Short mmCIF file of N, CA and C in Angstrom, two decimals:
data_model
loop_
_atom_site.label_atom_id
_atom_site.label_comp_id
_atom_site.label_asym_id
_atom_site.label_seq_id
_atom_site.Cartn_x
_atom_site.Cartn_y
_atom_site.Cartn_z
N UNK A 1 30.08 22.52 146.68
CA UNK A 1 30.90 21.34 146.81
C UNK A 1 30.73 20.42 145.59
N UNK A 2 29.56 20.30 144.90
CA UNK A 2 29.36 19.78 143.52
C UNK A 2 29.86 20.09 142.40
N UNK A 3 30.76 21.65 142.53
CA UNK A 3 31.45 21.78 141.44
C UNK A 3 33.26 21.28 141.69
N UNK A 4 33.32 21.25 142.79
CA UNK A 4 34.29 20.71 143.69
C UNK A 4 34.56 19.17 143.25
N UNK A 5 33.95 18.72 143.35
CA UNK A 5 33.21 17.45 142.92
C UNK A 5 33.74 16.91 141.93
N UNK A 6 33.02 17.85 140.68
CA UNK A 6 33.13 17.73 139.36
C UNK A 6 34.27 17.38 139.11
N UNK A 7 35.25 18.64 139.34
CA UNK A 7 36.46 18.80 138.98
C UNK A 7 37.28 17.77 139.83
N UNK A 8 37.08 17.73 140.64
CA UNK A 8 38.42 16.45 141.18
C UNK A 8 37.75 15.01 140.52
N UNK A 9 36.51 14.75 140.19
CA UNK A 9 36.56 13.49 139.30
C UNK A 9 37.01 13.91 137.89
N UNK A 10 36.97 14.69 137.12
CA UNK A 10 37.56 15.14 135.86
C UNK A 10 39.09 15.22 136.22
N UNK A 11 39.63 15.55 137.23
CA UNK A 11 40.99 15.49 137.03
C UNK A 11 41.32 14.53 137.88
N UNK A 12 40.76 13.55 138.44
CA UNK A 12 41.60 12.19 139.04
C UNK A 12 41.06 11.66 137.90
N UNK A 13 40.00 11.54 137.20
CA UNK A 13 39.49 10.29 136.24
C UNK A 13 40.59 10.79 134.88
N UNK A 14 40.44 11.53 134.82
CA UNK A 14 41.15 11.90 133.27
C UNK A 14 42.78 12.53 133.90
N UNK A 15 42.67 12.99 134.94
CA UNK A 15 44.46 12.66 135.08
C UNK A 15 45.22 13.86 134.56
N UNK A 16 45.73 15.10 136.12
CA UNK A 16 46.32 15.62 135.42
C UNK A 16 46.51 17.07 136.32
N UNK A 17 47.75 18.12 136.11
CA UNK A 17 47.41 19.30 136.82
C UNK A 17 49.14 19.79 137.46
N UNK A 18 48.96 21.63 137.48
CA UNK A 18 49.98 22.27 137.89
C UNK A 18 50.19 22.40 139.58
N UNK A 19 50.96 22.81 140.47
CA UNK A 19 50.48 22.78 141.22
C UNK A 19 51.42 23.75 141.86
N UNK A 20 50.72 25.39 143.57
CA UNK A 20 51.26 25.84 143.78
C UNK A 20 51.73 24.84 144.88
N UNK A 21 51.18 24.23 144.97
CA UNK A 21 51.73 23.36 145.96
C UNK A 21 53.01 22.60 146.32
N UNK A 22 53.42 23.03 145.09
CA UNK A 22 54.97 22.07 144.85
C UNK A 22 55.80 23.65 144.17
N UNK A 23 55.23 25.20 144.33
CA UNK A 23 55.85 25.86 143.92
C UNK A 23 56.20 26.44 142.46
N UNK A 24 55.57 24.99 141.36
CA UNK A 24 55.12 25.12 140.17
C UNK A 24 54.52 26.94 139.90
N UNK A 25 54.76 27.10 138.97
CA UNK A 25 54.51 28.36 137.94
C UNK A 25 53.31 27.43 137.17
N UNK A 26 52.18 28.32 136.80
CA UNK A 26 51.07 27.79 135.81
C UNK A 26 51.34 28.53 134.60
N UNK A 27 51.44 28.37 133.73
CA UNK A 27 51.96 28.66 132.34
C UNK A 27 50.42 28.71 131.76
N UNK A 28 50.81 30.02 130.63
CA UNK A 28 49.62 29.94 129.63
C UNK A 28 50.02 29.72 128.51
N UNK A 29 50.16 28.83 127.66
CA UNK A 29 51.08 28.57 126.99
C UNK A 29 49.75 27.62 126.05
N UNK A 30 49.31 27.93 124.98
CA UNK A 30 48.36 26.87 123.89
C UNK A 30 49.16 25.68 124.15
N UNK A 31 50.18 25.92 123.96
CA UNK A 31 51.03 24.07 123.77
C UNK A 31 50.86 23.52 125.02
N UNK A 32 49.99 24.06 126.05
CA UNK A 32 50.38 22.96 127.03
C UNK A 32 48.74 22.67 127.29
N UNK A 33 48.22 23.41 126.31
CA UNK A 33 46.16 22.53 126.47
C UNK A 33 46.08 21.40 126.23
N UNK A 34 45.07 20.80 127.44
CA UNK A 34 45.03 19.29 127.38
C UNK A 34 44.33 18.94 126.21
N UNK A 35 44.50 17.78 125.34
CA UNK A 35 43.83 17.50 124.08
C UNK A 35 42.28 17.33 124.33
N UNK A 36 41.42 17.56 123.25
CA UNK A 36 39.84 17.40 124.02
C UNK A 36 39.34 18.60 123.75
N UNK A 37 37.89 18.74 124.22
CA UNK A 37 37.37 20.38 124.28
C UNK A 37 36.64 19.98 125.88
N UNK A 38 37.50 20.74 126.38
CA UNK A 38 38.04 21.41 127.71
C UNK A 38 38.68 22.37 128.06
N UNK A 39 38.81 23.08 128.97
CA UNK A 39 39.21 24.17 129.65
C UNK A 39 40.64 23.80 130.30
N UNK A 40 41.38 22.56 129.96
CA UNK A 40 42.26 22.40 130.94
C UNK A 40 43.60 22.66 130.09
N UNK A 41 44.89 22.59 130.70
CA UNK A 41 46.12 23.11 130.61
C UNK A 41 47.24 22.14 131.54
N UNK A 42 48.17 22.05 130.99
CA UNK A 42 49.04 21.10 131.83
C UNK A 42 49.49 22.02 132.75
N UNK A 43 50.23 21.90 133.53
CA UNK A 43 50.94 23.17 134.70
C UNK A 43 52.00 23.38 133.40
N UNK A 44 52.94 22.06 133.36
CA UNK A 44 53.93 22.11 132.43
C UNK A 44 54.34 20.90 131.59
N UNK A 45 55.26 20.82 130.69
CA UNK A 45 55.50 20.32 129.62
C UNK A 45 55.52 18.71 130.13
N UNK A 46 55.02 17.85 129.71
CA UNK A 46 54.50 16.73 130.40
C UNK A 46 55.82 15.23 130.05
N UNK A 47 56.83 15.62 129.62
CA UNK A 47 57.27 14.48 129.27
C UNK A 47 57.94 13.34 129.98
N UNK A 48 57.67 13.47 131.90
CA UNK A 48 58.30 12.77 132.61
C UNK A 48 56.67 11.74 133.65
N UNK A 49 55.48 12.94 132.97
CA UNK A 49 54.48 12.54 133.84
C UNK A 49 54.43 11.17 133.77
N UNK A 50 53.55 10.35 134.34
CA UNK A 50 53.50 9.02 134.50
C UNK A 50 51.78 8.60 133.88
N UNK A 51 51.37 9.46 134.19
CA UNK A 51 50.10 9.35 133.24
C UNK A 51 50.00 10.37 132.24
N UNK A 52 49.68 9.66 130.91
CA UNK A 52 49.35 10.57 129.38
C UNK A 52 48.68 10.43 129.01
N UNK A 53 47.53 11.71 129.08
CA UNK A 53 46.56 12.02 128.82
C UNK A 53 46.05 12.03 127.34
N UNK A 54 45.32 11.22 126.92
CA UNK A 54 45.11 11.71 125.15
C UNK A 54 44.14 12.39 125.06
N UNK A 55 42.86 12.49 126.07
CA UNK A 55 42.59 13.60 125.37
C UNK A 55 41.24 13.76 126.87
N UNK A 56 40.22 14.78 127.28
CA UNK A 56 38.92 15.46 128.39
C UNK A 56 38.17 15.85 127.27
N UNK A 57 37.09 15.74 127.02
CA UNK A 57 36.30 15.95 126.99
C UNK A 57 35.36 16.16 128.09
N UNK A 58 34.49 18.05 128.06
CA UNK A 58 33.57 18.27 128.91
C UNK A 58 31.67 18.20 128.08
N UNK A 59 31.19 18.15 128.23
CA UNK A 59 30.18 18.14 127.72
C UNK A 59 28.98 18.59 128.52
N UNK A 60 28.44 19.89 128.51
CA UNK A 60 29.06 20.85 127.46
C UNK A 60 30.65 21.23 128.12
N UNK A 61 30.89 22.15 127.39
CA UNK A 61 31.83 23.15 127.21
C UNK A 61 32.08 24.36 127.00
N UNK A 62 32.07 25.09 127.38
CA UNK A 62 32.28 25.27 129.21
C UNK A 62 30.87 24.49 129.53
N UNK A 63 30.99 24.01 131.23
CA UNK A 63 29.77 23.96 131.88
C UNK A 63 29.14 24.92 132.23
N UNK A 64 28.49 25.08 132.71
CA UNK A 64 26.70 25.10 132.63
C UNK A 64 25.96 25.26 134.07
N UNK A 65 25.92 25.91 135.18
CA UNK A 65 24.64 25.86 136.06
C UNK A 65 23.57 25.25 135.91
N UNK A 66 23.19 23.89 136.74
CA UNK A 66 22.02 23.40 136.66
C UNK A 66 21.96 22.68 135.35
N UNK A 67 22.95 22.13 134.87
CA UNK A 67 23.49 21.22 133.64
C UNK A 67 23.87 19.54 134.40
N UNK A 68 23.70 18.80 133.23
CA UNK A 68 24.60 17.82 133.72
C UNK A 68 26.04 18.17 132.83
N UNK A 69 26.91 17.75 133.71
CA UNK A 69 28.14 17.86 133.08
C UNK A 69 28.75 16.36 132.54
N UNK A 70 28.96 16.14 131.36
CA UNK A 70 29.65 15.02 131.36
C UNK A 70 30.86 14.72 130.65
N UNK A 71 31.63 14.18 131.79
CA UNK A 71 32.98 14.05 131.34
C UNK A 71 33.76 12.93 130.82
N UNK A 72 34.25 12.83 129.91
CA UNK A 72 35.00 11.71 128.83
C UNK A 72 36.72 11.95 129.03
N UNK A 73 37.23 10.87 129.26
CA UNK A 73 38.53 10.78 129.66
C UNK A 73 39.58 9.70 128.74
N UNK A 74 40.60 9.82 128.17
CA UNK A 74 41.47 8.89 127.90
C UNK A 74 42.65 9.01 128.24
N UNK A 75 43.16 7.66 129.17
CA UNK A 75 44.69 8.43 128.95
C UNK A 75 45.22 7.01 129.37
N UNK A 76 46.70 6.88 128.99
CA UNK A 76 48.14 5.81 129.51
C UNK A 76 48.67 5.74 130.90
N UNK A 77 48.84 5.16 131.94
CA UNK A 77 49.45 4.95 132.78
C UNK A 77 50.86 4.84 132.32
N UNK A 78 52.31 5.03 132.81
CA UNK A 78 52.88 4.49 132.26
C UNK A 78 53.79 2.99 133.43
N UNK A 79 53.39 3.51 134.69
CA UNK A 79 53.18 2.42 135.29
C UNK A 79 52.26 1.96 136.43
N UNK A 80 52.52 0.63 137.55
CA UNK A 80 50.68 0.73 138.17
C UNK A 80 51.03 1.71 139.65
N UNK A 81 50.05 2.46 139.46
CA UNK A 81 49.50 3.34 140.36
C UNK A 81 49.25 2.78 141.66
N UNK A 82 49.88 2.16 143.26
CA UNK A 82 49.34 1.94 143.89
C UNK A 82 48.74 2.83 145.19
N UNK A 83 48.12 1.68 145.78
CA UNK A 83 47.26 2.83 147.18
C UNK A 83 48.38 3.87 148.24
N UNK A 84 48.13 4.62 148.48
CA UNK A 84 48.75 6.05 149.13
C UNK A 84 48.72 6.93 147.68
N UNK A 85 48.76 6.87 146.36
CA UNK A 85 48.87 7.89 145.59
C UNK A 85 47.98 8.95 146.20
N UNK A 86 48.05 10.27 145.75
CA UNK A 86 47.43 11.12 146.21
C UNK A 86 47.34 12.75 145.10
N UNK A 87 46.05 13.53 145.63
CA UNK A 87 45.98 14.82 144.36
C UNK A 87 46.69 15.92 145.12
N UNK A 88 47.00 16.52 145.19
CA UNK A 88 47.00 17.73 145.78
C UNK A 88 45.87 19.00 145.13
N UNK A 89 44.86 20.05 145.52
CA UNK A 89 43.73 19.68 145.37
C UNK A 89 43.78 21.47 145.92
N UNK A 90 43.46 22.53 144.52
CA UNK A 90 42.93 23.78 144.76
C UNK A 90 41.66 24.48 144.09
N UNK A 91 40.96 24.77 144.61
CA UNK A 91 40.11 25.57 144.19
C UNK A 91 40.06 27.18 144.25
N UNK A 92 39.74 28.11 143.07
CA UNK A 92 39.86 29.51 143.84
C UNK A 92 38.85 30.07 142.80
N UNK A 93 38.15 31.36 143.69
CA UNK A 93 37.14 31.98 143.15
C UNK A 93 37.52 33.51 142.81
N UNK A 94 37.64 33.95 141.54
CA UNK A 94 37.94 34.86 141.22
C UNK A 94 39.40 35.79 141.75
N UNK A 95 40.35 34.29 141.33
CA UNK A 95 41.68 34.35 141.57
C UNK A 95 42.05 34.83 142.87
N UNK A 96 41.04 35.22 144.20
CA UNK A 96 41.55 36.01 145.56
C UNK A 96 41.46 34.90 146.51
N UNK A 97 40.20 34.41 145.75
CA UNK A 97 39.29 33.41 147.36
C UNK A 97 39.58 32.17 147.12
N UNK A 98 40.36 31.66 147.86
CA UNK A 98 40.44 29.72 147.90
C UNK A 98 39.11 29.19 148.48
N UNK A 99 38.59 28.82 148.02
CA UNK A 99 37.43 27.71 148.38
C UNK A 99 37.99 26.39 148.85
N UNK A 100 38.55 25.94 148.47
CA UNK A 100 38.91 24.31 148.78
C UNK A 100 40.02 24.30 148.37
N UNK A 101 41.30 23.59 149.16
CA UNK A 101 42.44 23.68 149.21
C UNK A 101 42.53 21.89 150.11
N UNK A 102 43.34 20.76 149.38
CA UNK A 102 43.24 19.81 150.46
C UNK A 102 44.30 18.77 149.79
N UNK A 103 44.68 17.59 150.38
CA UNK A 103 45.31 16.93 149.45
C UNK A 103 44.38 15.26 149.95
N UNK A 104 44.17 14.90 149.10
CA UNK A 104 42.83 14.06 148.38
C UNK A 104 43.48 12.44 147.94
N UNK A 105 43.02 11.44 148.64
CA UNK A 105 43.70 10.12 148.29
C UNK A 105 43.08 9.72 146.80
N UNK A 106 44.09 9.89 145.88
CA UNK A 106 43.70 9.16 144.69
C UNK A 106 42.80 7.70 145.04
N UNK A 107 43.04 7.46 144.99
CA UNK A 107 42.56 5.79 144.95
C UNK A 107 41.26 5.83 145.76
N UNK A 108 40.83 6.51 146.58
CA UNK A 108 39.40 6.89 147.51
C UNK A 108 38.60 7.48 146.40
N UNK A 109 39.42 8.87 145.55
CA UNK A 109 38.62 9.49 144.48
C UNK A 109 38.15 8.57 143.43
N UNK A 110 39.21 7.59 142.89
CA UNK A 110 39.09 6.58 141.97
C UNK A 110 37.57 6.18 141.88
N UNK A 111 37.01 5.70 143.12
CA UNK A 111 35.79 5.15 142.89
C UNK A 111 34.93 5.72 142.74
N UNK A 112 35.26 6.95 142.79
CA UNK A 112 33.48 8.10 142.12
C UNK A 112 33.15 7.71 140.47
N UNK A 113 34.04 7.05 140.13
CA UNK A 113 34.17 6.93 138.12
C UNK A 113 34.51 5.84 138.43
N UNK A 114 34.42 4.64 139.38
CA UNK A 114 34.25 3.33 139.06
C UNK A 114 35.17 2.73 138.91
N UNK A 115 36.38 3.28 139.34
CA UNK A 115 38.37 2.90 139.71
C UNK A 115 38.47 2.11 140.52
N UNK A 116 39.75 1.39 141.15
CA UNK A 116 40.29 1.00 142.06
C UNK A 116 41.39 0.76 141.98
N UNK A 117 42.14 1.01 143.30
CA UNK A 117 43.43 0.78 143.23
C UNK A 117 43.80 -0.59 143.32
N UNK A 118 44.78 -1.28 142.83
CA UNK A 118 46.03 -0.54 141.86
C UNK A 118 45.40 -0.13 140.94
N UNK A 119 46.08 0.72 139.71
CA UNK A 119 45.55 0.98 139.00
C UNK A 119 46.40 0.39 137.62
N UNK A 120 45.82 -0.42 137.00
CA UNK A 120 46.94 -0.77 136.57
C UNK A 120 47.88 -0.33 135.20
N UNK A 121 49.14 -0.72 134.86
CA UNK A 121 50.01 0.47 133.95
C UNK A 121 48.90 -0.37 132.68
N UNK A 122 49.01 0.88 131.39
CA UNK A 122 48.36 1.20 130.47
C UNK A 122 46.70 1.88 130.62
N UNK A 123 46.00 1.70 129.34
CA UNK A 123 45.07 2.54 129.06
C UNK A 123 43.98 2.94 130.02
N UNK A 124 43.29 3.92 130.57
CA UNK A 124 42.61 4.30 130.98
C UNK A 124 41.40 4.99 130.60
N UNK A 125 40.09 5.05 130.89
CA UNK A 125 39.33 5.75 130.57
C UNK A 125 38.36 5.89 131.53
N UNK A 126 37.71 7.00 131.04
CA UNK A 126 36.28 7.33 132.53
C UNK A 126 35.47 8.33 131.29
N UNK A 127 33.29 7.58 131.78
CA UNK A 127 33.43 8.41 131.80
C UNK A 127 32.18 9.02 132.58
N UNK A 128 31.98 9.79 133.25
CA UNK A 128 31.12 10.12 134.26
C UNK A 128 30.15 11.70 134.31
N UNK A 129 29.07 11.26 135.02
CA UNK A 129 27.98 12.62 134.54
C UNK A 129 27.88 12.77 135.85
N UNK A 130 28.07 14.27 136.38
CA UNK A 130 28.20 15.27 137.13
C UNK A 130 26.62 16.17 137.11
N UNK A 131 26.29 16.30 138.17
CA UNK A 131 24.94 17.58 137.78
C UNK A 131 25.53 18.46 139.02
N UNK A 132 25.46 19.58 137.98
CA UNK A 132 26.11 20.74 138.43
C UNK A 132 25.02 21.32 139.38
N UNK A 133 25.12 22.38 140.34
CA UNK A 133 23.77 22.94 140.99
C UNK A 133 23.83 24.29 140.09
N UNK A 134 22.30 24.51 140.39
CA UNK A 134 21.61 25.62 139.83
C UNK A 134 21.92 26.64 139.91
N UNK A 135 22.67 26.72 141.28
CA UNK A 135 23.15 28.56 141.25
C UNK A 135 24.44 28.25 142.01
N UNK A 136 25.08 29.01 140.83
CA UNK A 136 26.91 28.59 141.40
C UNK A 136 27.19 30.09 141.19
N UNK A 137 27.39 30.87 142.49
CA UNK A 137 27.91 32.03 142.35
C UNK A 137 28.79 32.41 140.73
N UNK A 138 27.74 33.75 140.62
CA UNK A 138 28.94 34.09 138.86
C UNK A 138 30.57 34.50 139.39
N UNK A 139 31.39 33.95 138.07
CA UNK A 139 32.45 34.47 138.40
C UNK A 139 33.50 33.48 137.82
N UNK A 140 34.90 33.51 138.17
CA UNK A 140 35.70 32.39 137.52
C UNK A 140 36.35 31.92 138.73
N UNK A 141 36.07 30.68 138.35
CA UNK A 141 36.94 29.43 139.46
C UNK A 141 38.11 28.83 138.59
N UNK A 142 39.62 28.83 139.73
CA UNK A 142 40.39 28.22 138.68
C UNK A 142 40.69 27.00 139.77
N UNK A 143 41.48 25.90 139.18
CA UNK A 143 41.28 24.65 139.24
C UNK A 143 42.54 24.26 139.37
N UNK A 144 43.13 23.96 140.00
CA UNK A 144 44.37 23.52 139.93
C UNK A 144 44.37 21.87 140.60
N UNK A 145 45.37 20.71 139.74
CA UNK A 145 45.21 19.48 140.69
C UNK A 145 46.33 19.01 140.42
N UNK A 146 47.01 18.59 141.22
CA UNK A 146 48.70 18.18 141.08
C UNK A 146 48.63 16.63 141.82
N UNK A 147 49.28 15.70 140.92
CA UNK A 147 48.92 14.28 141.20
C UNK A 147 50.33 13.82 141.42
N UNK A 148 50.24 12.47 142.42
CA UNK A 148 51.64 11.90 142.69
C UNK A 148 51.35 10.71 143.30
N UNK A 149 52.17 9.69 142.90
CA UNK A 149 51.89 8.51 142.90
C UNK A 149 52.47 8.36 144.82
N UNK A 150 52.46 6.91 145.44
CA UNK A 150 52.79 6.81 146.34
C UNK A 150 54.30 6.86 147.27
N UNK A 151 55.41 7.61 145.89
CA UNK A 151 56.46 7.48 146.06
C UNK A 151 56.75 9.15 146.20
N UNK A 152 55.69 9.65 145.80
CA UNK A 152 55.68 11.27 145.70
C UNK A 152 56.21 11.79 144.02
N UNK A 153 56.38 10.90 143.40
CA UNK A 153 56.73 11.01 141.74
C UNK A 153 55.39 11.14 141.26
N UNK A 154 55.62 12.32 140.79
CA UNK A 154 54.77 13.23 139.82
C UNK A 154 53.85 12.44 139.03
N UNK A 155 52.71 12.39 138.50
CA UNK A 155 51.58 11.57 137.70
C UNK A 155 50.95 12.45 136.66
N UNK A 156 50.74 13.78 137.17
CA UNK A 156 51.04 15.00 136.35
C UNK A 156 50.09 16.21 137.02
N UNK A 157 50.04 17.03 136.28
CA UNK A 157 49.24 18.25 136.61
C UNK A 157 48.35 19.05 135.47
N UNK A 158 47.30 19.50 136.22
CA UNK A 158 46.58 20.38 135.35
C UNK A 158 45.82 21.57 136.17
N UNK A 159 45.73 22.66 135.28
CA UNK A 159 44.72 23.87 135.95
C UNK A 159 43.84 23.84 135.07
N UNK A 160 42.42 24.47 135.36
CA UNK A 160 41.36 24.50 134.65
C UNK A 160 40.90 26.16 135.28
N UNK A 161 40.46 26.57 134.18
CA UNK A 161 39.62 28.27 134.36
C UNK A 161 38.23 27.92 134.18
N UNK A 162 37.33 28.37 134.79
CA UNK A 162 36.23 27.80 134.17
C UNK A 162 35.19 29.66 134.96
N UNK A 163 34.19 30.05 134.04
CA UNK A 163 33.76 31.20 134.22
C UNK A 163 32.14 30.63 133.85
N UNK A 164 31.47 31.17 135.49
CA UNK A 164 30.26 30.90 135.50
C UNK A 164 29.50 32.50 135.19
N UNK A 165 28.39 32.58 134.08
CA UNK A 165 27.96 33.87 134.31
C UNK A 165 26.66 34.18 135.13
N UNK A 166 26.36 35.16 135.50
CA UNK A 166 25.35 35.39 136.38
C UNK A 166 23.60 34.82 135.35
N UNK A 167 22.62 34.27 136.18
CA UNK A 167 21.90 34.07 135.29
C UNK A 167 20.65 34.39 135.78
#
């Protein structure tokens, strides 16, 4: 649940994600990697999202078992975010097994990185240290988080791959 964790504060704090949830296609596409050194990817071409991301930083990169993870975030609102926004919220383990599947009140997540709603339009940043646990089954978890403000208008999306090796 700590890597669970991780990732929904990296993608509510830094903002972002594809989603099957809305039927979205995840694209592999370089042009759609989030700026930063991170593992993440927009679902798709971002020019209606409502939050713009400049750039995730993970630290390290990739993470790490039994690491702290720490994550650096910048990004634009382009307007204010109020309470009911919400993530839509997947986890899967070696592309078969969903682990965590849920849809997640933004503004509840907000405060793990020290948010609150409203949120208001312009700059944003987070940045928050995660400790990963020691033994996170090997294998690849992908990440998917699809965001929407309280009107159900899109905020944006991102998937993340992330590959733990056996240790």
């Amino acid at each position: 649940m700590k890597l669970t964790t991780c990732f929904v504060s990296l993608v509510l704090s830094s903002l972002a994600t594809a989603s099957i949830f809305g039927g979205q296609t995840i694209l592999d596409d370089p042009e759609l990697s989030v700026p930063g050194d991170n593992p993440l990817t927009f679902c798709k071409a971002t020019t209606d999202d409502k939050l713009v991301i400049e750039y995730v930083d993970l630290i390290p990169n990739p993470p790490e078992a039994g690491k702290v993870l720490k994550i650096e975030a910048a990004g634009n609102f382009t307007e204010e975010i109020e309470e009911g926004a919400y993530v839509l919220l997947s986890v899967k383990y070696n592309r078969l097994i969903t682990l965590f599947s849920s849809k997640e009140n933004l503004c509840d997540q907000m405060k793990n990185v020290d948010k609150e709603c409203p949120l208001e339009k312009g700059k944003i940043s987070i940045i928050k240290e995660v400790e990963l646990p020691t033994r996170i089954p090997p294998g690849t978890y992908d990440v998917l988080a699809d965001a929407y403000d309280n009107k159900d208008q899109k905020l944006t999306c991102l998937t993340a791959k992330v590959t733990f090796k056996a240790s």
